[in-house]
Every structure is written in C-alpha cells, then in structure tokens.
Amino acid sequence: MSSKNVLTGAKTFFPEVEVVPFEGKDSDNPFAFKYYNPDQLISGKSMADHFRFAIAYWHSFCGNGADPFGMPTRNMPWLNASNPMDRAKDKMDAAFEFITKIQAPYFCFHDFDLIEEGHSLVESEKRLQFIGDYAKEKMAASGVKVLWGTANLFSHPRYMNGAATNPDFSVVAYAAAQVKHALDISIQLGAENYVFWGGREGYLSLLNTDMKREVAHLATFLHAAKDYARSQGFKGHFFIEPKPAEPTKHQYDYDSATVIGFLKANGLENDFKLNIEVNHATLALHTFQHELTVAAADNMIGSIDANRGDYQNGWDTDQFPNNLGELTEAMLVILQAGGFQGGGVNFDAKIRRNSTDNTDLFLAHIGGMDTFARALIAADKIINKSAYVSLRNERYASFDSGDGALFEKGKLSLEDLHKLAGSSADPVQKSGKQELFENILNQYI
Ligand code: XUL
Ligand code: CO
C-alpha cells in the first residue's frame, strides 16, 4: 500500500527509504552509496557527469516479476487505481519518488511504459499527451530529465511478424504512426536521445522470409523517422541497440559490427550511434568490452544499457551489474573513447522474481551505481598512473616511424614489403604480455 509521509503529508510509495546519501566505503548502511559520490571529480569531471545514470521505467515500475512459468510476485501499489489515467499518474509518482531518492538525473521509457496503450491509435495518442503533460510537471519540479525515449514495437500481437520489417505494409505504417507519437512525446519532454531496439526486426524462420527486402525496409523506416524528428527540431542522437536474438531467432541488429555496417551502407551513420547493452553483447558471444571497442573505433559509443547476464543461462536475464573486473575493462574502453556520445548509463536491469521487498529496488541500483563508481576510479588510475597505456602503445611502436609509418599511410606496395622483408633479419619473437596486463588491471581494482 502507498502511505503518507508524516512530515509533508505527500503520498509515498517508498516510505522506508529517504534520499540515498554517499557515506563512503566504511559505511554499513545498506541504503547508502559506498563509492558513488556524484560530486567527486575523476580526471576533472564529476562522477555524475561521467555516468549520467538513468532509471529504466519498464523494469523498475512496470515489470511485475512474472516469468513464463509463474504469475506476478511483485507488490506494486502504484498500479492499484481503477482506470489507466490514474494508474499512469500513480506510477509516475512512484517513479519520480524513486528516481529522486536514488539521485539519478535521468530516466528512459517506452511509450507504453508511461501509460497503457489505448484501443486505437487515436486513443493511444490522447493517453500519451495526457501523461506527457503530467511528466512535464514532475520533471520541472524535480529537475529529472529524459536520457532517451523509444517506442514499444514488440509487445502487441500486431508486431508478431515484426514492425518496420513486417511483410505486411499496413503493420509497417502502424509502427511508423506509433514511432511518430513516441518521437513527439520524447521531443516534448526534451529527451536527449531516441532509441531503436528492434526486438522483432528479424526472423523466426528463413523459409518464409525475404531478408534483403526486410532489411531495406528497416533502413527506409529509420530514414523516415529521423527526417521527421529533425523536421520537428530534434537535435539529439538516434541510437540503435544491437541484440543478436530473443525474441526472434535472429535479429538484424545483431551486434555492433553488424549495426555499424548497416548504418554506413544506408547513409545513416551521421545521425545514429549505438546503445550497447551488456547482456546483449554476451548473447552475441562477445564480451561487453568487445562491443564497446568495435563501436569506439567509429566514435559510436552513444550510450549503454547496464546489466549482466548469467554465465550458465543463455537468455537475457537483465541482472544488475556487480562484476568489478569486467566493468573496469569496460570503463577502460569508455574513458579512452572520451566517454559517451550523448548518452549515459541506463540500468536496463530488473530485480529477481523473488526479490519482493520494494526496498530491493534501491539495493539493486545502489549496488550497480557503486560498482560503476569503483570501475571508474580503477580505470582512471590504470590509464593515468600505471604503465598500461604505454605498454600497449609499445607493442605498436614499429609503426610510429620509418617503414612502419609509411605502411600505415598506405605508401608501401606488396613489392616494397617483399623487398623490405628480404633485406631484413627475421622477425624477433616478442611477448604479448597478456598476464602483465591482467595483473595491472587486478592491481587497481
Ligand atoms: C530488450 C531491451 C529493451 C531496449 C529498449 O532486450 O534491452 O528494453 O533497451 O527497447
Ligand atoms: Co536494453
């Protein structure tokens, strides 16, 4: 049940927890940050600015703990009202109470996380306008902002064969109308970015699929969405969020490399960057740091969806991040790439089905934010205090001058290289020093 704050009389959904303070690593208060200190400067930039933490509306305020084998487990008093408008307002009150108490500057949403979808496009648009107006008030009062908005083009049965890649044009047009509304509300709320995650943009069977045509439709659809948003004054980034599969057998936005190739092939690379999710990387049999590194090479690390998978289970478990070693490797890539291109760290993660106290939502985010903070501190030291960067650069030193530099500039032909090799001594064996690199990482975490 919701209750009232005894001092202010305002309705509260999380009465047990106040604003989460930073208390430092010796604190034993479970509802305090041990490492995330928003104002602490790391290489001249506050932790708050490094991360731009965002709360995922769907997992935190919509997900009810149900799984394919069982009913909801979660106590969600913000969903008790009898009509969708009141439910949406209560849910938003709960969301803003949580977001401000956890000290996250941003949130991310799908259109129908904010309010339930109506029975027609017109009704849905009216509902979105209604909750959009309420969101504006809540944002102005709290200072909380939107990191990115998106449209849910995967839950409704109409999208069972895809949205932008559906073989039926009428569904493609419906999806476009939904994206228009989602863009409108995102722009209205000052969203800094807009995401496309193509959950059903893929196939279940190749036998009934014209892949070439579907992928071409996806590109055309994205161009139309981008052109509309720009015409409405949207200046932010568009992000594609790669994922290899689930719910489709194969998703067209498979991984970073596939998406970057697709963007470049279709003239979308100047408006789009990537939103890279940890558990999607591991489902593609890559590491998160691999996906980040591929994106960094093209200046495409737009934003990240923070979570983790499970080493034994091959599905998207969306658990909260807690692996310091892996996250430090990821932060090394992000810091060396100069941080995020427009985005931040969105917790696309959910508490476990049997984590049924509403305070568990705080514990989960505190753990995630603290792990990121520790990873940032460690990665910053590795870059600035250890031999890490120079050791890696040394491996490539032979390209810094002389013939190696000429090769990098494309100035040496195959015949030139043949001649050089013939007139030099055989290459001397050089260690890759992997264990030394691993030891340096370990020393700083
Ligand atoms: C699904 C997923 C989505 C996107 C937004 O795996 O990650 O929640 O982040 O649609
Ligand atoms: Co995600």
Short mmCIF file of C-alpha atoms and ligand atoms in Angstrom, two decimals:
data_model
loop_
_atom_site.label_atom_id
_atom_site.label_comp_id
_atom_site.label_asym_id
_atom_site.label_seq_id
_atom_site.Cartn_x
_atom_site.Cartn_y
_atom_site.Cartn_z
CA MET A 1 0.00 0.00 0.00
CA SER A 2 1.10 3.57 -0.52
CA SER A 3 1.18 5.70 2.59
CA LYS A 4 1.65 9.34 3.52
CA ASN A 5 4.87 10.96 4.60
CA VAL A 6 4.26 12.00 8.22
CA LEU A 7 6.08 15.32 7.77
CA THR A 8 4.90 16.52 4.35
CA GLY A 9 1.60 14.65 4.02
CA ALA A 10 2.56 13.73 0.43
CA LYS A 11 1.74 10.26 -0.90
CA THR A 12 4.80 7.99 -0.79
CA PHE A 13 5.39 4.58 -2.32
CA PHE A 14 8.82 4.04 -0.78
CA PRO A 15 8.35 5.28 2.79
CA GLU A 16 11.20 3.16 4.17
CA VAL A 17 13.97 4.95 2.25
CA GLU A 18 14.98 8.61 2.11
CA VAL A 19 17.38 10.22 -0.38
CA VAL A 20 20.32 7.79 -0.64
CA PRO A 21 23.44 9.55 0.71
CA PHE A 22 27.09 8.94 -0.08
CA GLU A 23 28.66 7.62 3.13
CA GLY A 24 31.92 6.12 1.89
CA LYS A 25 33.34 2.61 1.88
CA ASP A 26 33.32 2.13 5.64
CA SER A 27 29.59 2.70 5.99
CA ASP A 28 27.48 -0.32 6.87
CA ASN A 29 24.23 1.41 5.93
CA PRO A 30 22.77 -0.72 3.08
CA PHE A 31 20.86 2.33 1.84
CA ALA A 32 23.95 4.50 1.33
CA PHE A 33 26.47 4.72 -1.52
CA LYS A 34 29.91 3.43 -0.60
CA TYR A 35 31.68 4.61 -3.78
CA TYR A 36 29.25 6.63 -5.92
CA ASN A 37 29.83 10.21 -4.86
CA PRO A 38 28.09 12.33 -7.52
CA ASP A 39 30.30 15.40 -6.94
CA GLN A 40 33.65 13.62 -6.75
CA LEU A 41 35.91 14.63 -9.61
CA ILE A 42 37.64 11.94 -11.66
CA SER A 43 40.04 13.44 -14.20
CA GLY A 44 38.33 16.80 -13.84
CA LYS A 45 34.78 15.53 -14.40
CA SER A 46 32.24 14.71 -11.70
CA MET A 47 31.08 11.12 -11.30
CA ALA A 48 27.54 12.32 -12.03
CA ASP A 49 28.72 13.70 -15.40
CA HIS A 50 30.78 10.63 -16.25
CA PHE A 51 27.79 8.31 -15.87
CA ARG A 52 24.57 10.30 -16.41
CA PHE A 53 22.71 7.44 -14.69
CA ALA A 54 19.21 6.69 -15.92
CA ILE A 55 16.44 4.53 -14.45
CA ALA A 56 14.60 2.21 -16.84
CA TYR A 57 10.88 2.87 -16.42
CA TRP A 58 9.89 -0.58 -17.71
CA HIS A 59 11.82 -2.84 -15.38
CA SER A 60 11.55 -0.66 -12.30
CA PHE A 61 7.91 0.40 -12.40
CA CYS A 62 6.14 -1.91 -14.91
CA GLY A 63 7.80 -5.34 -14.59
CA ASN A 64 5.79 -7.38 -12.13
CA GLY A 65 8.06 -10.40 -11.60
CA ALA A 66 6.01 -12.75 -13.80
CA ASP A 67 8.02 -15.25 -15.88
CA PRO A 68 6.94 -17.87 -18.45
CA PHE A 69 6.31 -20.29 -15.60
CA GLY A 70 4.72 -18.10 -12.98
CA MET A 71 2.47 -15.26 -12.02
CA PRO A 72 3.49 -11.80 -10.80
CA THR A 73 5.27 -11.71 -7.47
CA ARG A 74 5.83 -8.03 -7.04
CA ASN A 75 3.90 -5.69 -4.78
CA MET A 76 3.18 -2.60 -6.96
CA PRO A 77 0.80 -0.30 -5.11
CA TRP A 78 1.10 2.30 -7.89
CA LEU A 79 -0.97 0.03 -10.15
CA ASN A 80 -3.99 -0.26 -7.85
CA ALA A 81 -6.17 2.55 -9.28
CA SER A 82 -9.21 1.51 -11.28
CA ASN A 83 -8.56 3.45 -14.51
CA PRO A 84 -5.50 3.73 -16.77
CA MET A 85 -5.08 7.50 -16.30
CA ASP A 86 -4.89 7.26 -12.51
CA ARG A 87 -2.68 4.20 -12.70
CA ALA A 88 -0.29 6.07 -15.00
CA LYS A 89 -0.17 9.07 -12.67
CA ASP A 90 0.44 6.92 -9.59
CA LYS A 91 3.13 5.01 -11.45
CA MET A 92 4.79 8.29 -12.38
CA ASP A 93 4.61 9.49 -8.77
CA ALA A 94 6.32 6.26 -7.69
CA ALA A 95 8.90 6.62 -10.47
CA PHE A 96 9.83 10.19 -9.62
CA GLU A 97 9.97 9.39 -5.91
CA PHE A 98 12.40 6.55 -6.64
CA ILE A 99 14.48 8.42 -9.24
CA THR A 100 14.99 11.44 -6.97
CA LYS A 101 15.73 9.32 -3.89
CA ILE A 102 18.36 7.27 -5.74
CA GLN A 103 19.86 10.52 -7.14
CA ALA A 104 19.64 9.51 -10.80
CA PRO A 105 19.49 12.55 -13.09
CA TYR A 106 17.66 10.72 -15.90
CA PHE A 107 15.08 8.12 -16.83
CA CYS A 108 14.37 6.18 -20.05
CA PHE A 109 11.00 4.99 -21.27
CA HIS A 110 9.00 3.18 -23.92
CA ASP A 111 5.78 4.96 -24.91
CA PHE A 112 3.54 2.37 -23.26
CA ASP A 113 5.59 2.14 -20.09
CA LEU A 114 4.28 5.61 -19.27
CA ILE A 115 0.64 4.71 -19.80
CA GLU A 116 -1.21 1.66 -21.07
CA GLU A 117 -1.82 1.53 -24.82
CA GLY A 118 -5.36 2.58 -25.85
CA HIS A 119 -7.78 0.61 -28.02
CA SER A 120 -6.97 2.69 -31.11
CA LEU A 121 -4.13 4.86 -32.38
CA VAL A 122 -6.15 7.99 -31.62
CA GLU A 123 -6.88 6.91 -28.05
CA SER A 124 -3.24 5.94 -27.51
CA GLU A 125 -2.08 9.34 -28.71
CA LYS A 126 -4.52 11.08 -26.35
CA ARG A 127 -3.26 8.98 -23.44
CA LEU A 128 0.34 9.80 -24.28
CA GLN A 129 -0.46 13.50 -24.39
CA PHE A 130 -2.18 13.23 -21.01
CA ILE A 131 0.76 11.53 -19.30
CA GLY A 132 3.25 13.70 -21.21
CA ASP A 133 1.73 16.81 -19.63
CA TYR A 134 1.98 15.21 -16.19
CA ALA A 135 5.59 14.15 -16.84
CA LYS A 136 6.45 17.74 -17.76
CA GLU A 137 5.20 18.94 -14.38
CA LYS A 138 7.07 16.24 -12.49
CA MET A 139 10.28 16.92 -14.42
CA ALA A 140 10.09 20.67 -13.82
CA ALA A 141 9.52 20.13 -10.10
CA SER A 142 12.35 17.61 -9.68
CA GLY A 143 14.94 18.51 -12.32
CA VAL A 144 14.91 14.91 -13.56
CA LYS A 145 15.48 14.60 -17.33
CA VAL A 146 14.92 12.07 -20.12
CA LEU A 147 18.06 10.32 -21.39
CA TRP A 148 16.12 8.61 -24.16
CA GLY A 149 12.65 7.63 -25.26
CA THR A 150 11.58 4.79 -27.52
CA ALA A 151 8.50 3.00 -28.84
CA ASN A 152 7.49 -0.48 -27.80
CA LEU A 153 7.20 -2.18 -31.19
CA PHE A 154 7.38 -5.72 -29.87
CA SER A 155 4.72 -6.46 -27.18
CA HIS A 156 1.45 -6.10 -29.09
CA PRO A 157 0.37 -9.14 -31.18
CA ARG A 158 0.21 -6.93 -34.29
CA TYR A 159 4.02 -6.96 -34.24
CA MET A 160 4.40 -10.74 -34.05
CA ASN A 161 5.92 -10.73 -37.59
CA GLY A 162 7.98 -7.61 -36.99
CA ALA A 163 7.33 -3.86 -37.01
CA ALA A 164 9.44 -1.96 -39.58
CA THR A 165 10.36 -5.33 -41.16
CA ASN A 166 6.85 -6.80 -41.15
CA PRO A 167 5.94 -8.39 -44.51
CA ASP A 168 2.57 -6.59 -44.28
CA PHE A 169 2.77 -2.89 -45.19
CA SER A 170 -0.21 -1.97 -43.01
CA VAL A 171 1.73 -3.06 -39.92
CA VAL A 172 4.79 -1.08 -41.06
CA ALA A 173 2.60 2.01 -41.37
CA TYR A 174 1.07 1.39 -37.93
CA ALA A 175 4.55 1.08 -36.42
CA ALA A 176 5.52 4.35 -38.11
CA ALA A 177 2.50 6.08 -36.58
CA GLN A 178 3.50 4.76 -33.17
CA VAL A 179 7.08 5.98 -33.64
CA LYS A 180 5.74 9.40 -34.62
CA HIS A 181 3.84 9.63 -31.34
CA ALA A 182 6.83 8.34 -29.36
CA LEU A 183 9.07 10.92 -31.05
CA ASP A 184 6.53 13.66 -30.35
CA ILE A 185 6.40 12.90 -26.64
CA SER A 186 10.19 12.42 -26.46
CA ILE A 187 10.74 15.81 -28.07
CA GLN A 188 8.11 17.41 -25.82
CA LEU A 189 9.94 16.09 -22.76
CA GLY A 190 13.33 17.27 -24.02
CA ALA A 191 14.69 13.73 -24.46
CA GLU A 192 18.40 13.95 -25.22
CA ASN A 193 18.35 10.84 -27.41
CA TYR A 194 15.97 8.41 -29.08
CA VAL A 195 16.48 4.62 -29.21
CA PHE A 196 15.52 1.91 -31.68
CA TRP A 197 15.75 -1.60 -30.33
CA GLY A 198 14.48 -3.97 -33.00
CA GLY A 199 13.11 -6.73 -30.81
CA ARG A 200 11.04 -8.27 -33.57
CA GLU A 201 13.06 -6.94 -36.51
CA GLY A 202 14.46 -10.29 -37.52
CA TYR A 203 13.13 -13.70 -38.40
CA LEU A 204 11.83 -16.84 -36.76
CA SER A 205 12.32 -18.87 -39.94
CA LEU A 206 14.27 -18.03 -43.10
CA LEU A 207 11.89 -20.21 -45.13
CA ASN A 208 9.16 -17.58 -45.05
CA THR A 209 11.45 -14.52 -45.01
CA ASP A 210 12.77 -12.18 -47.71
CA MET A 211 15.68 -10.86 -45.67
CA LYS A 212 17.01 -8.43 -48.26
CA ARG A 213 13.65 -6.72 -48.55
CA GLU A 214 13.07 -6.61 -44.78
CA VAL A 215 16.47 -5.03 -44.06
CA ALA A 216 15.89 -2.46 -46.81
CA HIS A 217 12.52 -1.61 -45.25
CA LEU A 218 14.23 -1.12 -41.88
CA ALA A 219 16.63 1.42 -43.41
CA THR A 220 13.80 3.27 -45.16
CA PHE A 221 11.80 3.33 -41.92
CA LEU A 222 14.74 4.73 -39.92
CA HIS A 223 15.33 7.46 -42.53
CA ALA A 224 11.67 8.48 -42.32
CA ALA A 225 11.77 8.58 -38.50
CA LYS A 226 14.99 10.59 -38.48
CA ASP A 227 13.73 13.06 -41.10
CA TYR A 228 10.51 13.60 -39.15
CA ALA A 229 12.32 14.14 -35.83
CA ARG A 230 14.77 16.59 -37.42
CA SER A 231 11.88 18.48 -39.02
CA GLN A 232 10.43 18.86 -35.50
CA GLY A 233 13.68 20.34 -34.21
CA PHE A 234 15.11 17.23 -32.52
CA LYS A 235 18.86 17.76 -32.21
CA GLY A 236 19.78 14.65 -30.18
CA HIS A 237 21.27 11.38 -31.25
CA PHE A 238 19.44 8.33 -32.51
CA PHE A 239 20.74 5.08 -31.11
CA ILE A 240 20.39 1.53 -32.38
CA GLU A 241 20.61 -1.09 -29.64
CA PRO A 242 22.14 -4.29 -31.00
CA LYS A 243 20.98 -7.71 -29.85
CA PRO A 244 21.59 -10.99 -31.69
CA ALA A 245 18.34 -12.82 -30.92
CA GLU A 246 15.42 -13.12 -28.47
CA PRO A 247 12.54 -12.82 -29.09
CA THR A 248 13.43 -13.56 -32.74
CA LYS A 249 15.72 -16.42 -33.69
CA HIS A 250 17.93 -13.89 -35.46
CA GLN A 251 17.74 -10.12 -35.04
CA TYR A 252 19.02 -7.92 -37.89
CA ASP A 253 20.75 -5.56 -35.40
CA TYR A 254 22.93 -8.50 -34.35
CA ASP A 255 25.95 -6.78 -32.81
CA SER A 256 27.99 -3.58 -33.00
CA ALA A 257 29.86 -4.57 -36.17
CA THR A 258 26.67 -5.57 -37.99
CA VAL A 259 24.87 -2.37 -37.00
CA ILE A 260 27.76 -0.08 -37.97
CA GLY A 261 27.96 -1.80 -41.37
CA PHE A 262 24.21 -1.38 -41.81
CA LEU A 263 24.30 2.30 -40.84
CA LYS A 264 27.15 3.05 -43.24
CA ALA A 265 25.60 1.07 -46.08
CA ASN A 266 22.40 3.09 -45.73
CA GLY A 267 23.72 6.63 -45.13
CA LEU A 268 22.58 6.71 -41.50
CA GLU A 269 26.00 6.92 -39.83
CA ASN A 270 25.89 10.67 -39.20
CA ASP A 271 22.68 10.60 -37.16
CA PHE A 272 22.87 7.23 -35.45
CA LYS A 273 25.17 5.81 -32.81
CA LEU A 274 24.91 2.68 -30.66
CA ASN A 275 23.29 1.91 -27.34
CA ILE A 276 25.28 -1.10 -26.20
CA GLU A 277 23.79 -3.48 -23.65
CA VAL A 278 25.98 -5.82 -21.61
CA ASN A 279 23.72 -8.87 -21.75
CA HIS A 280 23.10 -8.39 -25.48
CA ALA A 281 26.86 -8.46 -26.05
CA THR A 282 27.23 -11.72 -24.17
CA LEU A 283 24.28 -13.26 -26.03
CA ALA A 284 26.18 -12.45 -29.26
CA LEU A 285 29.09 -14.44 -27.74
CA HIS A 286 31.12 -11.26 -27.40
CA THR A 287 32.24 -9.50 -24.27
CA PHE A 288 30.72 -6.12 -23.43
CA GLN A 289 34.17 -4.57 -23.83
CA HIS A 290 34.42 -6.11 -27.31
CA GLU A 291 31.16 -4.45 -28.38
CA LEU A 292 32.32 -1.14 -26.90
CA THR A 293 35.70 -1.41 -28.62
CA VAL A 294 34.11 -2.04 -32.02
CA ALA A 295 31.86 0.99 -31.52
CA ALA A 296 34.70 3.18 -30.21
CA ALA A 297 36.69 2.67 -33.41
CA ASP A 298 33.92 4.55 -35.26
CA ASN A 299 33.21 7.06 -32.48
CA MET A 300 29.87 5.34 -31.99
CA ILE A 301 29.60 4.64 -28.24
CA GLY A 302 26.38 6.57 -27.81
CA SER A 303 25.09 5.12 -24.57
CA ILE A 304 24.95 1.88 -22.61
CA ASP A 305 22.27 -0.33 -21.11
CA ALA A 306 23.85 -1.59 -17.91
CA ASN A 307 23.08 -5.07 -16.66
CA ARG A 308 24.65 -8.51 -16.71
CA GLY A 309 23.73 -11.98 -17.94
CA ASP A 310 24.32 -15.32 -16.36
CA TYR A 311 27.32 -17.46 -17.29
CA GLN A 312 25.25 -20.62 -17.41
CA ASN A 313 21.92 -19.41 -18.83
CA GLY A 314 21.72 -18.36 -22.46
CA TRP A 315 18.99 -15.77 -22.20
CA ASP A 316 18.59 -12.12 -21.33
CA THR A 317 18.46 -12.28 -17.52
CA ASP A 318 18.92 -8.49 -17.14
CA GLN A 319 20.54 -8.71 -13.71
CA PHE A 320 22.11 -5.71 -12.05
CA PRO A 321 25.85 -5.25 -12.69
CA ASN A 322 28.19 -6.39 -9.92
CA ASN A 323 31.33 -7.72 -11.61
CA LEU A 324 34.05 -5.19 -10.87
CA GLY A 325 36.75 -6.75 -13.04
CA GLU A 326 34.59 -6.85 -16.17
CA LEU A 327 33.18 -3.41 -15.59
CA THR A 328 36.66 -1.95 -15.11
CA GLU A 329 37.66 -3.35 -18.51
CA ALA A 330 34.54 -1.72 -19.97
CA MET A 331 35.26 1.61 -18.29
CA LEU A 332 38.79 1.49 -19.72
CA VAL A 333 37.26 1.43 -23.20
CA ILE A 334 34.67 4.11 -22.44
CA LEU A 335 37.19 6.50 -20.84
CA GLN A 336 39.73 6.08 -23.63
CA ALA A 337 36.95 6.76 -26.16
CA GLY A 338 36.26 10.08 -24.40
CA GLY A 339 33.00 8.97 -22.72
CA PHE A 340 29.52 8.64 -24.17
CA GLN A 341 28.36 10.38 -27.34
CA GLY A 342 25.20 11.96 -25.99
CA GLY A 343 24.07 9.11 -23.76
CA GLY A 344 24.80 7.69 -20.34
CA VAL A 345 24.31 4.60 -18.20
CA ASN A 346 20.75 3.27 -18.24
CA PHE A 347 20.02 0.42 -15.84
CA ASP A 348 18.18 -1.95 -18.17
CA ALA A 349 18.05 -4.42 -15.28
CA LYS A 350 15.44 -5.95 -13.05
CA ILE A 351 15.38 -7.24 -9.52
CA ARG A 352 14.90 -11.01 -9.28
CA ARG A 353 11.43 -12.54 -9.20
CA ASN A 354 11.94 -13.45 -5.55
CA SER A 355 13.29 -10.00 -4.56
CA THR A 356 9.89 -8.88 -3.37
CA ASP A 357 10.58 -6.02 -0.95
CA ASN A 358 10.11 -2.64 -2.59
CA THR A 359 13.34 -1.57 -0.92
CA ASP A 360 15.15 -4.22 -3.03
CA LEU A 361 14.87 -1.81 -5.96
CA PHE A 362 17.09 0.61 -4.03
CA LEU A 363 19.61 -2.06 -3.04
CA ALA A 364 19.89 -3.19 -6.67
CA HIS A 365 20.56 0.31 -8.02
CA ILE A 366 22.92 1.21 -5.17
CA GLY A 367 24.93 -1.92 -5.99
CA GLY A 368 25.01 -1.10 -9.70
CA MET A 369 25.97 2.55 -9.20
CA ASP A 370 28.66 1.66 -6.66
CA THR A 371 30.14 -0.97 -8.98
CA PHE A 372 30.30 1.59 -11.80
CA ALA A 373 31.92 4.12 -9.46
CA ARG A 374 34.60 1.63 -8.37
CA ALA A 375 35.21 0.65 -12.00
CA LEU A 376 35.59 4.31 -13.00
CA ILE A 377 38.06 5.01 -10.19
CA ALA A 378 40.10 1.92 -11.09
CA ALA A 379 40.05 2.54 -14.85
CA ASP A 380 41.08 6.17 -14.39
CA LYS A 381 44.07 5.08 -12.29
CA ILE A 382 45.06 2.36 -14.76
CA ILE A 383 45.06 4.92 -17.57
CA ASN A 384 46.78 7.73 -15.69
CA LYS A 385 49.01 6.04 -13.12
CA SER A 386 50.03 2.66 -14.48
CA ALA A 387 52.19 1.57 -17.40
CA TYR A 388 49.07 0.19 -19.15
CA VAL A 389 48.75 2.73 -21.98
CA SER A 390 52.46 2.92 -22.70
CA LEU A 391 52.83 -0.87 -22.64
CA ARG A 392 50.06 -1.21 -25.18
CA ASN A 393 51.47 1.59 -27.34
CA GLU A 394 54.90 -0.03 -27.23
CA ARG A 395 53.50 -3.12 -28.94
CA TYR A 396 52.79 -0.93 -31.99
CA ALA A 397 55.91 1.28 -31.80
CA SER A 398 57.30 -0.15 -35.05
CA PHE A 399 54.52 1.69 -36.91
CA ASP A 400 55.37 5.07 -35.35
CA SER A 401 58.25 5.89 -37.67
CA GLY A 402 60.22 4.60 -40.65
CA ASP A 403 58.77 1.93 -42.92
CA GLY A 404 56.03 1.00 -40.43
CA ALA A 405 54.70 4.57 -40.58
CA LEU A 406 54.86 4.50 -44.39
CA PHE A 407 52.85 1.25 -44.36
CA GLU A 408 50.19 2.80 -42.10
CA LYS A 409 49.84 5.65 -44.60
CA GLY A 410 49.32 3.13 -47.40
CA LYS A 411 52.60 4.18 -49.07
CA LEU A 412 54.15 0.70 -49.43
CA SER A 413 53.18 -1.76 -52.16
CA LEU A 414 53.30 -5.51 -51.76
CA GLU A 415 56.55 -5.50 -53.79
CA ASP A 416 58.03 -2.86 -51.41
CA LEU A 417 57.09 -5.03 -48.42
CA HIS A 418 58.60 -8.08 -50.12
CA LYS A 419 61.86 -6.22 -50.67
CA LEU A 420 61.97 -4.92 -47.08
CA ALA A 421 61.39 -8.35 -45.61
CA GLY A 422 64.06 -9.85 -47.85
CA SER A 423 66.68 -7.30 -46.80
CA SER A 424 65.98 -7.50 -43.04
CA ALA A 425 66.75 -10.11 -40.42
CA ASP A 426 63.92 -12.50 -39.48
CA PRO A 427 61.39 -11.03 -37.01
CA VAL A 428 62.44 -11.36 -33.37
CA GLN A 429 59.88 -13.07 -31.10
CA LYS A 430 58.02 -10.53 -28.91
CA SER A 431 55.82 -11.47 -25.96
CA GLY A 432 52.21 -10.23 -25.90
CA LYS A 433 52.50 -9.90 -22.08
CA GLN A 434 48.84 -10.73 -21.50
CA GLU A 435 49.44 -11.77 -17.89
CA LEU A 436 51.19 -8.49 -17.15
CA PHE A 437 48.18 -6.55 -18.49
CA GLU A 438 45.85 -8.71 -16.40
CA ASN A 439 47.97 -8.14 -13.29
CA ILE A 440 47.88 -4.37 -13.78
CA LEU A 441 44.08 -4.47 -14.01
CA ASN A 442 43.90 -6.58 -10.88
CA GLN A 443 46.26 -4.27 -9.01
CA TYR A 444 43.93 -1.30 -9.39
CA ILE A 445 40.51 -2.81 -8.69
C1 XUL B 1 15.39 -5.71 -24.62
C2 XUL B 1 15.91 -4.37 -24.33
C3 XUL B 1 14.95 -3.24 -24.44
C4 XUL B 1 15.56 -1.99 -25.03
C5 XUL B 1 14.57 -0.89 -25.26
O1 XUL B 1 16.31 -6.73 -24.55
O2 XUL B 1 17.07 -4.22 -23.99
O3 XUL B 1 14.44 -3.00 -23.18
O4 XUL B 1 16.55 -1.49 -24.18
O5 XUL B 1 13.53 -1.27 -26.08
CO CO B 2 18.19 -2.54 -23.45
#
